[in-house]
PDB file of C-alpha atoms and ligand atoms in Angstrom:
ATOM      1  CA  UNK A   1       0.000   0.000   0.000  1.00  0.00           C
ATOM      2  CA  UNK A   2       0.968   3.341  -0.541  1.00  0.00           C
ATOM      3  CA  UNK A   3       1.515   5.540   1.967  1.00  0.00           C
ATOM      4  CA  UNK A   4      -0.747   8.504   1.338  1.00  0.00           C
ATOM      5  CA  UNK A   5      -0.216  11.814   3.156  1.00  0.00           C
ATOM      6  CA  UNK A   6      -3.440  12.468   4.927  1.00  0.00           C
ATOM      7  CA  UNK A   7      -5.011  16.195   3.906  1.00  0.00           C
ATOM      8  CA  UNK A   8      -7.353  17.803   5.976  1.00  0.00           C
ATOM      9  CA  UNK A   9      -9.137  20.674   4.361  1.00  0.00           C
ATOM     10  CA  UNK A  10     -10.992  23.497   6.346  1.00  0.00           C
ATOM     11  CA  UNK A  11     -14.720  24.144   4.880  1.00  0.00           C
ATOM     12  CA  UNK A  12     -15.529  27.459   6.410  1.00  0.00           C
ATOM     13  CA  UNK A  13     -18.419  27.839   4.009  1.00  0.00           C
ATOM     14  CA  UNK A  14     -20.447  30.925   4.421  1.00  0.00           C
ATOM     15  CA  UNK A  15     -18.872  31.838   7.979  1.00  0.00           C
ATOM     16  CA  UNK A  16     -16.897  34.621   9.191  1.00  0.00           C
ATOM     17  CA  UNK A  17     -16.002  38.194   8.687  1.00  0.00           C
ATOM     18  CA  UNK A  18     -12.425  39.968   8.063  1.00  0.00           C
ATOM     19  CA  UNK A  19     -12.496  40.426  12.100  1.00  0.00           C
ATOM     20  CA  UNK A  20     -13.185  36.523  12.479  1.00  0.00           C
ATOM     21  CA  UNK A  21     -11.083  35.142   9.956  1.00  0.00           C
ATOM     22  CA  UNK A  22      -7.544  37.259  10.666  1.00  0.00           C
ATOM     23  CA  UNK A  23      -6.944  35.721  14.250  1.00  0.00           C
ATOM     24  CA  UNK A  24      -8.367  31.991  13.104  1.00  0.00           C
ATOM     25  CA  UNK A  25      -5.675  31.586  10.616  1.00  0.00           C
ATOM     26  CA  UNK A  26      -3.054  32.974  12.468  1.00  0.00           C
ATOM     27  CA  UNK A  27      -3.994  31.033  15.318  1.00  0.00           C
ATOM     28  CA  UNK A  28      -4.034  27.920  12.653  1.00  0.00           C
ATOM     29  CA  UNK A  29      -0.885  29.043  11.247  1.00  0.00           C
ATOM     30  CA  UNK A  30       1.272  28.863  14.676  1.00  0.00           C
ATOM     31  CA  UNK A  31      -0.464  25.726  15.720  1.00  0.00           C
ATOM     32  CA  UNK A  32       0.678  24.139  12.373  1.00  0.00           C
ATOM     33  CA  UNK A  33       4.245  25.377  12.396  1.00  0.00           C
ATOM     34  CA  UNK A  34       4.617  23.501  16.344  1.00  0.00           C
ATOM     35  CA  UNK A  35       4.515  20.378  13.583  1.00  0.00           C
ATOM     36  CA  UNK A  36       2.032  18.487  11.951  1.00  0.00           C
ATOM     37  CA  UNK A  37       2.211  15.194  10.229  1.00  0.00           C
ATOM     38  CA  UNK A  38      -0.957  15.762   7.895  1.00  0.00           C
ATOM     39  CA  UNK A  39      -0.780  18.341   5.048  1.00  0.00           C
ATOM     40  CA  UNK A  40      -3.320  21.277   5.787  1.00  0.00           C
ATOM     41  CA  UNK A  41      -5.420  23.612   3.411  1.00  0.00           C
ATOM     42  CA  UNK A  42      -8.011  26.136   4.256  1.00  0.00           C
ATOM     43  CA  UNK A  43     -10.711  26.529   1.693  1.00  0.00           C
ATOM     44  CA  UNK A  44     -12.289  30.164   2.188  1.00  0.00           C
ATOM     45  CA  UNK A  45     -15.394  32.009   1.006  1.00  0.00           C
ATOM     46  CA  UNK A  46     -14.062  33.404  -2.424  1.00  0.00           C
ATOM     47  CA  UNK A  47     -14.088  37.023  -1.032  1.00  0.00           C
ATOM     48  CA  UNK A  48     -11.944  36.413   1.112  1.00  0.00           C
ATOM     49  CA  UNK A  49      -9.377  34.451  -1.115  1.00  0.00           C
ATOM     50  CA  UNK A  50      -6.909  37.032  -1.436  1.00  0.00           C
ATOM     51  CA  UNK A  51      -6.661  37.707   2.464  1.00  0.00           C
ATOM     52  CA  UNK A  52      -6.049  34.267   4.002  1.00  0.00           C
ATOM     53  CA  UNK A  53      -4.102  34.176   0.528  1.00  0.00           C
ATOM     54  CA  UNK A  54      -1.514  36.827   2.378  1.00  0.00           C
ATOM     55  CA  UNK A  55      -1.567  35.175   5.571  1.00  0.00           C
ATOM     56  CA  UNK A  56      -0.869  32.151   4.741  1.00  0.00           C
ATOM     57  CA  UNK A  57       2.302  33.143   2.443  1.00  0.00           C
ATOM     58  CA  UNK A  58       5.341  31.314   3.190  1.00  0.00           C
ATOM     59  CA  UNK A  59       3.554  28.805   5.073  1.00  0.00           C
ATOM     60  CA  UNK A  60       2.764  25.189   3.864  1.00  0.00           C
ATOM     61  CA  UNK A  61      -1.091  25.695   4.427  1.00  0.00           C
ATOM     62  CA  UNK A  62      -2.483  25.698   1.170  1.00  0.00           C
ATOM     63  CA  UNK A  63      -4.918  27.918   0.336  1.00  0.00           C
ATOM     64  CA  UNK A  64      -8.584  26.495  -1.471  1.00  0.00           C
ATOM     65  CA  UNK A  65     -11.772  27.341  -2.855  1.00  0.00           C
ATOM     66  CA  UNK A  66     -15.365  26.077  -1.945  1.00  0.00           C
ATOM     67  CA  UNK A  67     -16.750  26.029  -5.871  1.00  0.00           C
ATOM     68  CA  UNK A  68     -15.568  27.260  -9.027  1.00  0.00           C
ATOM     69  CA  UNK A  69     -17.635  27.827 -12.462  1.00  0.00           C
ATOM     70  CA  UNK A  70     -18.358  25.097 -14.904  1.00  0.00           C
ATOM     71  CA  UNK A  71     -17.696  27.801 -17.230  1.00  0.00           C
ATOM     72  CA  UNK A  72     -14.458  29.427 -18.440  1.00  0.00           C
ATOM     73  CA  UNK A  73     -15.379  32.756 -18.490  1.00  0.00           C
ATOM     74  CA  UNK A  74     -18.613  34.870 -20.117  1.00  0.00           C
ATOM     75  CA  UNK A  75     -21.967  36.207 -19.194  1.00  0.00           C
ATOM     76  CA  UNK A  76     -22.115  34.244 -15.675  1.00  0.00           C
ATOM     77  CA  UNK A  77     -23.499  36.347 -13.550  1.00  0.00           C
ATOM     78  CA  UNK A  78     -21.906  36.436  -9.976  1.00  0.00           C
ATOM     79  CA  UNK A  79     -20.005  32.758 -10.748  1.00  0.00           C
ATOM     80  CA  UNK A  80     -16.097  32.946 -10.124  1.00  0.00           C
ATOM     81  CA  UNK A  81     -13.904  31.271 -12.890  1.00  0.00           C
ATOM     82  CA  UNK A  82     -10.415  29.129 -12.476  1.00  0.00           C
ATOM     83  CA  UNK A  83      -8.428  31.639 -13.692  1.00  0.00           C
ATOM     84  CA  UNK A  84      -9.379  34.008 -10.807  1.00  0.00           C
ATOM     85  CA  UNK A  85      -8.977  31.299  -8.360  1.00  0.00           C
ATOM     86  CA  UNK A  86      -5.815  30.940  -9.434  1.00  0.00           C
ATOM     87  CA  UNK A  87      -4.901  34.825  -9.833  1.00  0.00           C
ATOM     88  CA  UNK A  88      -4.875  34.090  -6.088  1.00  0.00           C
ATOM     89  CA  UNK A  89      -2.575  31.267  -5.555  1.00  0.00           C
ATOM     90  CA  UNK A  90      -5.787  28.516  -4.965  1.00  0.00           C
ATOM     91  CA  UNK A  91      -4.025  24.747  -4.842  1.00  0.00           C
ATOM     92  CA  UNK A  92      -7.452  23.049  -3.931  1.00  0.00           C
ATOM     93  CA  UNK A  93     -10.946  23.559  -5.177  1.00  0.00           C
ATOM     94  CA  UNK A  94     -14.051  21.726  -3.086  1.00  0.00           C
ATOM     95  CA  UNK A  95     -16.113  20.283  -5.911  1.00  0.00           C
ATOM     96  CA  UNK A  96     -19.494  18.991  -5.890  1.00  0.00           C
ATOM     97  CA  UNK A  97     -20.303  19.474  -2.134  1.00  0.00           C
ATOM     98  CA  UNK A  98     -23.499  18.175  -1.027  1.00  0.00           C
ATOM     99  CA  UNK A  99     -24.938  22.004  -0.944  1.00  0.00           C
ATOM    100  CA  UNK A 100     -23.847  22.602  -3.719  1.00  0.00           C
ATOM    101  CA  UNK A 101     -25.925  19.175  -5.106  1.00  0.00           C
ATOM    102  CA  UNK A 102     -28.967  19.785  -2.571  1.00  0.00           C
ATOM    103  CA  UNK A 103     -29.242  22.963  -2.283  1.00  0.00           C
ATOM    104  CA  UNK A 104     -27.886  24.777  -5.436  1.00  0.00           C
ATOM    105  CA  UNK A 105     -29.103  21.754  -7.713  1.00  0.00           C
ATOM    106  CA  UNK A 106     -25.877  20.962  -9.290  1.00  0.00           C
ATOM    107  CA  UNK A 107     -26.029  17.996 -11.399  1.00  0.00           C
ATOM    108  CA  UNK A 108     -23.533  15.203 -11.535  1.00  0.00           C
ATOM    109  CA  UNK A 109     -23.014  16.653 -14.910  1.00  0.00           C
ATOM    110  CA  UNK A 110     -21.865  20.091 -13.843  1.00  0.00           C
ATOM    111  CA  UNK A 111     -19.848  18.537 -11.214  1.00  0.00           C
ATOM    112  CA  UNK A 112     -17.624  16.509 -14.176  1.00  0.00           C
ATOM    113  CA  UNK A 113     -17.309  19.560 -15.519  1.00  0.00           C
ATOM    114  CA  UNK A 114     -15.923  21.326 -12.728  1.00  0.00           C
ATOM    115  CA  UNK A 115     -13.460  18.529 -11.239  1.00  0.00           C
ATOM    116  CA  UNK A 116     -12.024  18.966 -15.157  1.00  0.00           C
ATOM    117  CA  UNK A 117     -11.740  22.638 -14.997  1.00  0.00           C
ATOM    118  CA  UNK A 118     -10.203  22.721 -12.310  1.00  0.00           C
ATOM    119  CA  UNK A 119      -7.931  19.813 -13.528  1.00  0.00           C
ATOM    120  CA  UNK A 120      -6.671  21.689 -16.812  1.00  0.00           C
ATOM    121  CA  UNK A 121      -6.410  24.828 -14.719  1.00  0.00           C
ATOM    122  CA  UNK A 122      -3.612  22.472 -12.981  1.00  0.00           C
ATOM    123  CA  UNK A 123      -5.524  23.035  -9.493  1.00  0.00           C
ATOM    124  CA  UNK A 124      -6.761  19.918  -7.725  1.00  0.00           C
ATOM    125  CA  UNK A 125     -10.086  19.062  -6.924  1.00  0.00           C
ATOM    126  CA  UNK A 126     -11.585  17.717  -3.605  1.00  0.00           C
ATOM    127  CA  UNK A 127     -14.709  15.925  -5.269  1.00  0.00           C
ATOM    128  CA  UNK A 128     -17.140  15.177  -2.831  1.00  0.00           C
ATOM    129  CA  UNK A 129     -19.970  12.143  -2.685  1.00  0.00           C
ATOM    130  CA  UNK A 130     -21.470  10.542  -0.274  1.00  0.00           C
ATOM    131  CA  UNK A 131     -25.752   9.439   0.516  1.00  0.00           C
ATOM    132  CA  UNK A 132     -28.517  11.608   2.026  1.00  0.00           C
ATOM    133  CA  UNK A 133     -30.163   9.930   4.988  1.00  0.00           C
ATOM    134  CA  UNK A 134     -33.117   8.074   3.147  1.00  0.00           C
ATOM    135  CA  UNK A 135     -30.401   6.591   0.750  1.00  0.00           C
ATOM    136  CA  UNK A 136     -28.785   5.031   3.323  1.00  0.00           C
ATOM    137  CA  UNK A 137     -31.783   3.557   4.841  1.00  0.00           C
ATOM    138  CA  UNK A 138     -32.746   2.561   1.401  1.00  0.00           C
ATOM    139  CA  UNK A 139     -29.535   0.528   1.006  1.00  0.00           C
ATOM    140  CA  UNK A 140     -28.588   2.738  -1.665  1.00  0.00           C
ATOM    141  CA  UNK A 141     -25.316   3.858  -0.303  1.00  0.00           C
ATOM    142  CA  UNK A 142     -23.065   2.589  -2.669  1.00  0.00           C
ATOM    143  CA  UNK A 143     -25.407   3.045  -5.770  1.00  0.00           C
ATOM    144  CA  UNK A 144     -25.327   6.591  -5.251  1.00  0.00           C
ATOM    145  CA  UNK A 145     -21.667   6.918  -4.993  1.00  0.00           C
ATOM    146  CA  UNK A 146     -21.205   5.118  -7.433  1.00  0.00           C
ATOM    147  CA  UNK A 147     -23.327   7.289  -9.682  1.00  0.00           C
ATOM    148  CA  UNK A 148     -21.781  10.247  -8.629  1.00  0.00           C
ATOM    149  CA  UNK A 149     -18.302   8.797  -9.073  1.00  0.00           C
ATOM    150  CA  UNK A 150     -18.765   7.046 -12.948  1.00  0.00           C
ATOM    151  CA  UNK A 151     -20.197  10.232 -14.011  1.00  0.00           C
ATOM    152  CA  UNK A 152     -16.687  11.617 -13.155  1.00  0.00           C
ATOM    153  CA  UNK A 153     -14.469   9.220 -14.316  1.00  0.00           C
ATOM    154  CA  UNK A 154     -16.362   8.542 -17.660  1.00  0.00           C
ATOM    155  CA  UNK A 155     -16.393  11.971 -18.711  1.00  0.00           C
ATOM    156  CA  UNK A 156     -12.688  12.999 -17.237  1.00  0.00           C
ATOM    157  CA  UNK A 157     -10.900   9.833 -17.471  1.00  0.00           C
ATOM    158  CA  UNK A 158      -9.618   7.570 -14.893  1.00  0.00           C
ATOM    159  CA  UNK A 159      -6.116   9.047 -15.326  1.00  0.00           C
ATOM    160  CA  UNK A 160      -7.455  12.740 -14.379  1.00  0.00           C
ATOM    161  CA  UNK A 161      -7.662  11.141 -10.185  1.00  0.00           C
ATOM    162  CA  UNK A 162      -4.241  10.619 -10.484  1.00  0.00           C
ATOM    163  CA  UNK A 163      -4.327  14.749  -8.884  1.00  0.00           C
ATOM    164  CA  UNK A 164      -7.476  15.180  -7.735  1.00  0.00           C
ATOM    165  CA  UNK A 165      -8.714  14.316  -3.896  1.00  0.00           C
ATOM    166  CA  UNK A 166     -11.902  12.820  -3.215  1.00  0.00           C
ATOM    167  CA  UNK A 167     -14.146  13.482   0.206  1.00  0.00           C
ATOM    168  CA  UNK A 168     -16.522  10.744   1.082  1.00  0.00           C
ATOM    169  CA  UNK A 169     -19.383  12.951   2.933  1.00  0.00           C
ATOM    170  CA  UNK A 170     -22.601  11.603   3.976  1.00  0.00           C
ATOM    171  CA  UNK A 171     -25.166  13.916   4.248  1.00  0.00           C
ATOM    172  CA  UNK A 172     -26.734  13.320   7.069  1.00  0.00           C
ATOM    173  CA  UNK A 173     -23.881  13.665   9.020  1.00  0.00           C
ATOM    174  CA  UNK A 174     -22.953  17.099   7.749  1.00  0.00           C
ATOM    175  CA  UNK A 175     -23.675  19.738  10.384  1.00  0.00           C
ATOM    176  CA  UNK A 176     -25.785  17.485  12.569  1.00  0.00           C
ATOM    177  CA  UNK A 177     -23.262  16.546  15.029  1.00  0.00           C
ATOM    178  CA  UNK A 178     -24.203  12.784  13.682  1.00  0.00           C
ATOM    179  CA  UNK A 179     -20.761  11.445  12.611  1.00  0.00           C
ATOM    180  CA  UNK A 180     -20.453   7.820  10.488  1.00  0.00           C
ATOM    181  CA  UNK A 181     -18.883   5.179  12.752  1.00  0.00           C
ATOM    182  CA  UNK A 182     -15.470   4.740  11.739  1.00  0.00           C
ATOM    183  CA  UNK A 183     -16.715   1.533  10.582  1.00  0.00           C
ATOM    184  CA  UNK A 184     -19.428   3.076   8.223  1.00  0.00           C
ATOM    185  CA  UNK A 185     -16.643   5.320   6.807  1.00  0.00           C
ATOM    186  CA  UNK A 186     -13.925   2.860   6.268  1.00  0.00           C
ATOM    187  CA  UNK A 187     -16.803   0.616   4.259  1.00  0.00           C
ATOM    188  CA  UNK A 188     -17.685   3.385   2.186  1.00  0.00           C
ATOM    189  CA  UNK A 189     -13.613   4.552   1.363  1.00  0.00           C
ATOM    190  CA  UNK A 190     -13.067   1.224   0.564  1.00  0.00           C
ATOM    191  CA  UNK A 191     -15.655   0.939  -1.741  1.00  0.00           C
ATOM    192  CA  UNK A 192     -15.048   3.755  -3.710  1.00  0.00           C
ATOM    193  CA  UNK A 193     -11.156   3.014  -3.671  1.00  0.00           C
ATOM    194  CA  UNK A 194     -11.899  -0.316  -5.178  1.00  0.00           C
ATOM    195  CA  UNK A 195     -14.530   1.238  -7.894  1.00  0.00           C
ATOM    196  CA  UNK A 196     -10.912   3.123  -8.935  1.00  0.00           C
ATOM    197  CA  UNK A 197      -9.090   0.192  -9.160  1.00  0.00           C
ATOM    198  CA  UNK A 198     -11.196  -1.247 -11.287  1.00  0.00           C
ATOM    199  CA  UNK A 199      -9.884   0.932 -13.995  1.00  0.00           C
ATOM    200  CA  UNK A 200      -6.675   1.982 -12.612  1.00  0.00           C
ATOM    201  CA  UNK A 201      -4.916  -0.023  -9.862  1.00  0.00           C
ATOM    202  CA  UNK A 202      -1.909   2.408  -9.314  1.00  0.00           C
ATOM    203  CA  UNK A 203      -4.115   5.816  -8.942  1.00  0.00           C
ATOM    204  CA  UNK A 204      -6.586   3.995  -6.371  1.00  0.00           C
ATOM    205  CA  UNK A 205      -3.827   2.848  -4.264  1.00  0.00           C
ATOM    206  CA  UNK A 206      -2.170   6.634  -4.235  1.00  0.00           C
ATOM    207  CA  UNK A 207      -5.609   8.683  -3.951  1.00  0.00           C
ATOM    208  CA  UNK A 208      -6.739  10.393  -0.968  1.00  0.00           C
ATOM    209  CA  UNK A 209     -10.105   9.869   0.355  1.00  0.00           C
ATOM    210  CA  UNK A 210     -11.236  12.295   3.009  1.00  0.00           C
ATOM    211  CA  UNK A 211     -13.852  11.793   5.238  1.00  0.00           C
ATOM    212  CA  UNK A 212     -16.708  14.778   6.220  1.00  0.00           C
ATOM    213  CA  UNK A 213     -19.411  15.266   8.383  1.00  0.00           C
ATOM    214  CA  UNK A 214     -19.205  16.338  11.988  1.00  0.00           C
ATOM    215  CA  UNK A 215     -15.548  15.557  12.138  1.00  0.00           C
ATOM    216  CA  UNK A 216     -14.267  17.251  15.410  1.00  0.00           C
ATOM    217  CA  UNK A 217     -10.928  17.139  17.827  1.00  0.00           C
ATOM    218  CA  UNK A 218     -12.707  14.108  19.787  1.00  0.00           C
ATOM    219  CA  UNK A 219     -13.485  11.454  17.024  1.00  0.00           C
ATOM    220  CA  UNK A 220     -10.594  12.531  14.780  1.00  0.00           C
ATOM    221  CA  UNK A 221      -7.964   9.878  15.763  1.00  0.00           C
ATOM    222  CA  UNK A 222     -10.861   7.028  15.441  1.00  0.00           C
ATOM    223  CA  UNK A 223     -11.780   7.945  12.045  1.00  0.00           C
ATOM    224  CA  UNK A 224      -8.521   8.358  10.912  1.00  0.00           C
ATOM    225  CA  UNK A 225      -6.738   5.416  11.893  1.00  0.00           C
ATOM    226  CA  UNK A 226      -8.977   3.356   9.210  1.00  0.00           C
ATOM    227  CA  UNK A 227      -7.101   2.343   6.673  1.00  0.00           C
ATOM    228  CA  UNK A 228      -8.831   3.964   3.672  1.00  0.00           C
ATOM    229  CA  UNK A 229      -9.383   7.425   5.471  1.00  0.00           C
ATOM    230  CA  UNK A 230      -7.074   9.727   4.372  1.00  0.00           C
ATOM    231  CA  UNK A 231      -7.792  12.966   6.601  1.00  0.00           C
ATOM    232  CA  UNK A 232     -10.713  14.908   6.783  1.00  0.00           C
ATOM    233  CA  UNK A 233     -12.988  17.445   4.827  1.00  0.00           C
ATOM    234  CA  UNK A 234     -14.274  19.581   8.020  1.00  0.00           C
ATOM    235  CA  UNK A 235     -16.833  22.458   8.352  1.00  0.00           C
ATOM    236  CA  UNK A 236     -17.822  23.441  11.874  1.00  0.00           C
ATOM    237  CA  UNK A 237     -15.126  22.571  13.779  1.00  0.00           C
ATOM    238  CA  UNK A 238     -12.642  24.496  11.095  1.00  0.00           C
ATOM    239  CA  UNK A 239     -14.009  27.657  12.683  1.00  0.00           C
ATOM    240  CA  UNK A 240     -12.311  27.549  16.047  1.00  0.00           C
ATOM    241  CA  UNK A 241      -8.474  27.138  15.590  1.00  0.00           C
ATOM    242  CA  UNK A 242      -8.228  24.913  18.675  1.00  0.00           C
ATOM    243  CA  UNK A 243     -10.585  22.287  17.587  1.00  0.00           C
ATOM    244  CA  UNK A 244      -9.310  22.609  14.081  1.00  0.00           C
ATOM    245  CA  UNK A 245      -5.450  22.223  15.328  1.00  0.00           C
ATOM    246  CA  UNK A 246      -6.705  19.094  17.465  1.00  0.00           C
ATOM    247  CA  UNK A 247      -8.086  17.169  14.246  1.00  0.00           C
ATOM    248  CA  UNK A 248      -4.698  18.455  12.221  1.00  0.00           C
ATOM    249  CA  UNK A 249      -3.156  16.523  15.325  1.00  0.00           C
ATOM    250  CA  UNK A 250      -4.989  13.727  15.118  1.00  0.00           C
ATOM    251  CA  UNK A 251      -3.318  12.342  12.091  1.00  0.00           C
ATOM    252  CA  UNK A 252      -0.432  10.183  13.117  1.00  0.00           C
TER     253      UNK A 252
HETATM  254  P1  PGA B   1     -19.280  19.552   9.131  1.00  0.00           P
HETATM  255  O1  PGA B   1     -19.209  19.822   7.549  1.00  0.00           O
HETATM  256  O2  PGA B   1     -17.890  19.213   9.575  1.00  0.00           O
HETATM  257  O3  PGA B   1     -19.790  20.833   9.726  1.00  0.00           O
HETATM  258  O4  PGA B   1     -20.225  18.410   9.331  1.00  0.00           O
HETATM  259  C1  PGA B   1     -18.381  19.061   6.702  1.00  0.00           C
HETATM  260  C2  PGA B   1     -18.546  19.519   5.272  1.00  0.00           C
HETATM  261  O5  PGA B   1     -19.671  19.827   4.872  1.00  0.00           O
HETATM  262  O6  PGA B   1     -17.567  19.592   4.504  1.00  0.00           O
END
């Protein structure tokens, strides 16, 4: 096996102000410099891009996005292309998140679409998948990830994961302090590692699968010690530096 540097990726989503977000990644930033064995990016509201672009200089936190156009540039209305994201230094760009999907309507279409823009635009993409609640209870689990996975790899090749991250996120535990067992996760990263390896044994074995949903300081090490779980996509707890720097920790 591989050994795969674990990422974990902040999701701030639509949180926090200039005041709010100058002391969190400075607080991040010292935390990560005591040492950290897991590479660490911080994916920030696109406003904001350019600030925690500056702070982070010099640093090895990598800077992300949360989205990024489908289009490359034109009459698109409020949409942010990958040129600008990568005007501003952007290594990572969160693609296909499940509000993006639910809440936005983003098709598994668009999503391909994206995870190849951002690919030619020599960024990386953390693609996201994972189940809402009733398709888990329905059995569907891995149907639906698989679905949201083919559509990818049919339309961008299987040799396009080769630099790109994926983020195994079910929905229902996003935001609900519900969390998958570690169990649940490592069954799910498995499955989609071996869906890879169907088509390419080498990029499976190297890819990073992330898991998401109510991911904090206290069930990080459990979660992470699977063997197919390759950091962590996290939201909430990215807010406070402290719990953030305790799941960065967590990764041995
Ligand atoms: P959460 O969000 O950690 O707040 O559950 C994770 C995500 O949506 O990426």
């Amino acid at each position: 096996m591989t050994d795969r540097r674990s990422l974990i990726a902040a999701n701030w989503k639509m949180n926090g102000t200039l005041a709010s977000i100058r002391p969190l990644v400075q607080g991040v930033l010292a935390g990560v410099a005591k040492g950290c064995q897991a590479e660490v990016a911080l994916c920030a509201p696109a406003i904001y891009l350019a600030e925690v672009g500056q702070l982070l200089k010099g640093s090895s936190i990598a800077l992300g996005a949360q989205n990024v156009s489908n289009h490359e540039s034109g009459a698109y209305t409020g949409e942010i292309s990958t040129a600008m994201l990568q005007d501003y230094a952007c290594r990572y760009v969160i693609v296909g998140h499940s509000e993006r999907r639910n809440l936005y309507g983003e098709t598994d279409q668009q999503v391909a679409e994206k995870f190849m823009r951002v690919q030619a635009s020599g960024m990386t993409p953390i693609l996201c998948v994972g189940e809402l609640l009733e398709e888990r209870e329905a059995g569907n689990t891995e149907e639906v990830v698989a679905r949201q996975l083919d559509m990818v790899i049919q339309q961008a090749d299987i040799a396009a994961f080769a630099n790109a991250v994926l983020a195994y996120e079910p929905v229902w535990a996003i935001g609900t302090g519900r969390t998958a067992t570690s169990e649940q996760a490592q069954e799910v990263h498995a499955f989609i590692r071996l869906r890879l390896a169907r088509h390419d044994n080498r990029i499976a074995d190297k890819i990073r699968i992330q898991y998401g949903g109510s991911v904090k300081a206290a069930n990080a090490r459990e979660l992470f010690s699977m063997a197919d779980v390759d950091g962590g996509l996290i939201g909430g707890a990215s807010l406070k530096a402290d719990e953030f720097l305790g799941i960065c920790h967590a990764v041995r």
